[in-house]
Structures are given as structure tokens and as C-alpha cells.
Short mmCIF file of C-alpha atoms in Angstrom, two decimals:
data_model
loop_
_atom_site.label_atom_id
_atom_site.label_comp_id
_atom_site.label_asym_id
_atom_site.label_seq_id
_atom_site.Cartn_x
_atom_site.Cartn_y
_atom_site.Cartn_z
CA MET P 1 -8.41 13.62 -9.06
CA ALA P 2 -7.90 10.72 -6.45
CA GLU P 3 -4.31 10.15 -4.94
CA THR P 4 -2.49 7.43 -6.64
CA TYR P 5 0.32 4.97 -5.54
CA THR P 6 2.83 4.68 -8.33
CA LEU P 7 4.05 0.61 -9.08
CA ASN P 8 6.75 -0.27 -10.69
CA VAL P 9 6.24 -4.39 -11.15
CA ALA P 10 7.53 -7.05 -13.30
CA GLY P 11 9.15 -3.83 -15.79
CA LEU P 12 5.67 -2.23 -15.69
CA THR P 13 4.44 0.92 -14.12
CA ARG P 14 1.06 0.89 -12.89
CA GLU P 15 -1.15 3.83 -11.14
CA LEU P 16 -3.11 2.15 -8.05
CA PRO P 17 -5.95 4.50 -6.78
CA ILE P 18 -5.54 4.84 -2.84
CA CYS P 19 -8.69 3.83 -1.11
CA PRO P 20 -9.48 4.45 2.55
CA LEU P 21 -9.48 0.92 4.81
CA ASN P 22 -10.54 2.52 7.49
CA GLU P 23 -10.18 5.82 9.48
CA LYS P 24 -6.18 5.39 10.37
CA LEU P 25 -5.47 3.49 7.00
CA ASP P 26 -5.62 3.52 3.39
CA ILE P 27 -3.89 1.03 1.28
CA ALA P 28 -3.30 1.09 -2.58
CA ALA P 29 -5.40 -0.98 -4.87
CA PHE P 30 -4.15 -3.93 -6.72
CA VAL P 31 -6.15 -5.36 -8.82
CA MET P 32 -5.18 -7.36 -11.74
CA PHE P 33 -8.52 -8.50 -13.38
CA SER P 34 -8.43 -7.43 -16.96
CA ASP P 35 -4.70 -6.26 -16.89
CA VAL P 36 -3.07 -8.98 -19.07
CA GLU P 37 -0.07 -7.27 -19.65
CA LEU P 38 0.35 -7.49 -16.14
CA THR P 39 -1.01 -11.09 -15.50
CA VAL P 40 1.79 -12.29 -17.92
CA ALA P 41 4.89 -10.08 -17.00
CA CYS P 42 3.95 -10.92 -13.06
CA ALA P 43 3.75 -14.90 -13.42
CA LYS P 44 7.06 -15.02 -15.65
CA GLU P 45 8.80 -13.00 -12.96
CA LEU P 46 7.48 -15.20 -10.33
CA ILE P 47 8.21 -18.22 -11.95
CA GLU P 48 11.92 -17.33 -12.13
CA LYS P 49 12.09 -16.92 -8.08
CA CYS P 50 9.97 -19.78 -7.07
CA PRO P 51 11.05 -23.28 -6.76
CA GLU P 52 9.54 -26.54 -9.08
CA CYS P 53 6.07 -26.98 -7.91
CA ASP P 54 3.57 -30.08 -9.51
CA VAL P 55 0.36 -28.01 -8.87
CA ILE P 56 -0.80 -24.17 -8.15
CA ILE P 57 -3.11 -23.12 -5.53
CA THR P 58 -5.09 -19.82 -4.90
CA ALA P 59 -8.01 -18.41 -3.07
CA GLU P 60 -11.30 -17.25 -5.14
CA SER P 61 -10.78 -14.72 -6.43
CA LYS P 62 -8.31 -12.09 -7.12
CA GLY P 63 -5.57 -14.13 -7.19
CA ILE P 64 -7.06 -16.58 -10.00
CA PRO P 65 -5.66 -14.81 -13.23
CA LEU P 66 -2.30 -15.07 -11.64
CA ALA P 67 -2.29 -18.79 -10.79
CA TYR P 68 -4.15 -19.35 -14.23
CA GLU P 69 -1.02 -17.96 -15.99
CA MET P 70 1.67 -19.50 -13.80
CA ALA P 71 0.11 -22.76 -14.46
CA ARG P 72 -0.46 -22.18 -18.27
CA GLN P 73 3.71 -21.28 -18.26
CA LEU P 74 4.74 -23.95 -16.31
CA GLU P 75 2.46 -26.28 -18.43
CA LYS P 76 0.64 -27.16 -14.09
CA PRO P 77 -2.68 -27.42 -13.25
CA TYR P 78 -3.74 -25.14 -10.91
CA VAL P 79 -6.55 -25.25 -8.36
CA VAL P 80 -8.99 -22.39 -6.58
CA ALA P 81 -10.26 -22.45 -3.11
CA ARG P 82 -13.56 -21.36 -3.34
CA LYS P 83 -15.31 -19.04 -1.24
CA SER P 84 -18.56 -21.23 -1.57
CA VAL P 85 -19.88 -24.43 -1.70
CA LYS P 86 -20.98 -24.82 -5.93
CA LEU P 87 -23.11 -28.12 -6.84
CA TYR P 88 -20.78 -29.78 -8.62
CA MET P 89 -18.18 -29.84 -5.49
CA LYS P 90 -18.27 -33.06 -3.38
CA ASP P 91 -16.99 -34.19 0.44
CA CYS P 92 -15.37 -30.50 1.01
CA ILE P 93 -12.43 -29.41 3.43
CA SER P 94 -13.20 -25.97 4.37
CA ILE P 95 -10.82 -23.24 6.45
CA ASN P 96 -12.26 -20.26 8.12
CA VAL P 97 -10.07 -16.67 7.34
CA LYS P 98 -10.08 -13.21 8.06
CA SER P 99 -8.96 -11.09 4.91
CA ILE P 100 -8.01 -7.14 5.44
CA THR P 101 -9.86 -6.39 2.37
CA THR P 102 -13.20 -8.37 3.38
CA ALA P 103 -15.28 -6.84 5.62
CA LYS P 104 -16.48 -10.58 7.61
CA GLU P 105 -15.00 -13.31 7.89
CA GLN P 106 -14.77 -15.91 4.91
CA THR P 107 -14.79 -19.67 4.55
CA LEU P 108 -12.41 -21.44 2.09
CA TYR P 109 -13.71 -24.70 0.35
CA LEU P 110 -11.61 -27.18 -1.33
CA SER P 111 -13.92 -30.21 -2.75
CA PHE P 112 -12.49 -33.75 -2.44
CA GLU P 113 -11.52 -34.11 -6.36
CA LYS P 114 -9.60 -30.57 -6.10
CA ALA P 115 -7.59 -32.21 -2.86
CA GLU P 116 -6.73 -35.24 -4.29
CA MET P 117 -4.82 -32.99 -7.32
CA ILE P 118 -3.16 -31.57 -3.97
CA LYS P 119 -2.32 -34.91 -2.31
CA GLY P 120 1.27 -35.91 -2.22
CA LYS P 121 2.01 -33.27 -4.78
CA ARG P 122 4.45 -30.15 -4.09
CA VAL P 123 1.93 -27.14 -3.95
CA LEU P 124 2.74 -23.66 -4.70
CA ILE P 125 0.65 -21.28 -2.71
CA VAL P 126 0.03 -18.26 -5.30
CA ASP P 127 -2.00 -14.64 -4.50
CA ASP P 128 -1.60 -11.05 -5.87
CA VAL P 129 -0.84 -9.43 -2.67
CA ILE P 130 0.16 -10.78 0.83
CA SER P 131 -0.99 -8.43 3.49
CA THR P 132 -2.00 -9.75 7.05
CA GLY P 133 -1.36 -12.98 5.98
CA GLU P 134 -4.85 -14.45 6.81
CA SER P 135 -5.80 -16.18 3.35
CA LEU P 136 -2.15 -17.63 3.24
CA ILE P 137 -2.72 -19.22 6.13
CA ALA P 138 -6.01 -20.72 5.20
CA LEU P 139 -4.38 -21.71 2.29
CA GLU P 140 -1.85 -22.97 4.01
CA LYS P 141 -4.34 -25.52 6.17
CA LEU P 142 -5.99 -26.39 3.59
CA VAL P 143 -2.97 -27.55 1.62
CA THR P 144 -2.08 -29.97 4.43
CA GLU P 145 -5.50 -31.14 5.12
CA ALA P 146 -5.94 -32.24 1.69
CA GLY P 147 -2.36 -33.88 1.97
CA GLY P 148 -0.13 -31.54 -0.06
CA GLU P 149 3.33 -30.54 0.82
CA ILE P 150 3.66 -26.81 0.26
CA CYS P 151 6.91 -26.29 -2.07
CA CYS P 152 6.67 -22.49 -1.71
CA LYS P 153 4.27 -19.09 -0.98
CA ALA P 154 4.31 -16.44 -3.46
CA ALA P 155 2.57 -13.24 -3.93
CA VAL P 156 3.40 -10.20 -6.70
CA LEU P 157 2.86 -7.56 -3.83
CA ALA P 158 3.67 -7.68 0.32
CA GLU P 159 1.79 -5.48 1.65
CA GLY P 160 3.02 -3.31 4.91
CA ASP P 161 5.11 -5.74 7.23
CA ALA P 162 4.79 -8.84 4.89
CA ALA P 163 7.25 -7.58 3.26
CA ASP P 164 9.53 -8.09 6.06
CA ARG P 165 8.86 -11.95 6.20
CA ASP P 166 11.19 -14.49 5.24
CA ASP P 167 9.32 -17.51 4.09
CA ILE P 168 7.75 -15.87 1.45
CA ILE P 169 8.80 -14.90 -2.24
CA PHE P 170 7.53 -11.53 -3.90
CA LEU P 171 7.73 -9.27 -6.53
CA GLU P 172 7.56 -5.59 -5.20
CA LYS P 173 6.88 -4.14 -1.40
CA LEU P 174 3.57 -2.12 -1.17
CA PRO P 175 3.30 0.40 1.37
CA LEU P 176 0.45 1.19 3.32
CA PHE P 177 -0.95 4.85 3.76
CA PHE P 178 -0.92 5.41 7.55
CA LYS P 179 -2.89 8.61 8.30
#
């Protein structure tokens, strides 16, 4: 049987599998996909902690359910920074990012149309987990380049040292598991 970490968040309990990241570090895998109850509860609790916004942005892909549900509850639009340029995306701005859970550097893209949705607006950046903060930095750069004003950065979980940051809002801490 695999080792797990018991997470209590937004009034719910989940058993997260502990997965090896490298030879020195394991992480608890938090995935909101398919867990509607968890997504709805976390969105509601995060909304209560965040200031007003005009639009929400997240990075593809694990933050999408949370961004969608927060946008739905707030009746606000949301934008997804994509990991590749799609045929319908024109005049993109892009930022490179290296995430802890991804093997290689990636690029996040925002089409001109989505950048216009952000321009001059109060933007709430959301994600499922903030760990190294690299994805967050990339989203901040995209929002700034698009002319948006970042009003808040929020996540369900802050992993490791991210829990010590004072510039983010999160619901619970997620420990790292050193070998």
C-alpha cells in the first residue's frame, strides 16, 4: 500500500499519495481534477479570503477547475495561460517557466484577446498549489505585460517554504517529505 498524507482543507479530508520528486524529496500529490466537492469547497473558502477582482487567471492545467469554480461563484470571467499556442490564438505574449512538478522548462502563452480581457483590470491569480513560486512569477509577468493590475495571488495549498510567504493567500500548508 502506498504511503499517503492526510489533508484537511475547506472542511474536507483527502488522502494524498506521496510521490518521489527526486532522490532526496517526496511530495504529496494534490490533484483537484474529478473532485467536484473539493473544488467547490476550496473555491468558496478562497473567495472569502480574497479581495475583489475583475478577472481571474490561472496556468494550464491543474488550476483550471479552481479558476473556473471561483469565476462561476463570483460571476466573473477567467483566463487560462496556455502551455502551447492554439490555432485560434493570435498575437500571443509568452513567458518561460520551470515548475517543480514538470521535468523541463515550459512557456505560458496569452493570446491578444485574453490579454485585452486583463488590460486595466484587477486580476486575481489562482493556482492549486504554490511551491517554488515559479509558475506564480510567470503569471505575474503575463498579467503585467498585458496591462493588468494584480490584486491578489491565491492557492489552495502552499507547499514547503511557500507557506512562509506573506504575499500569497492560501487555505492550508502542504509539507515536503525529505528523505
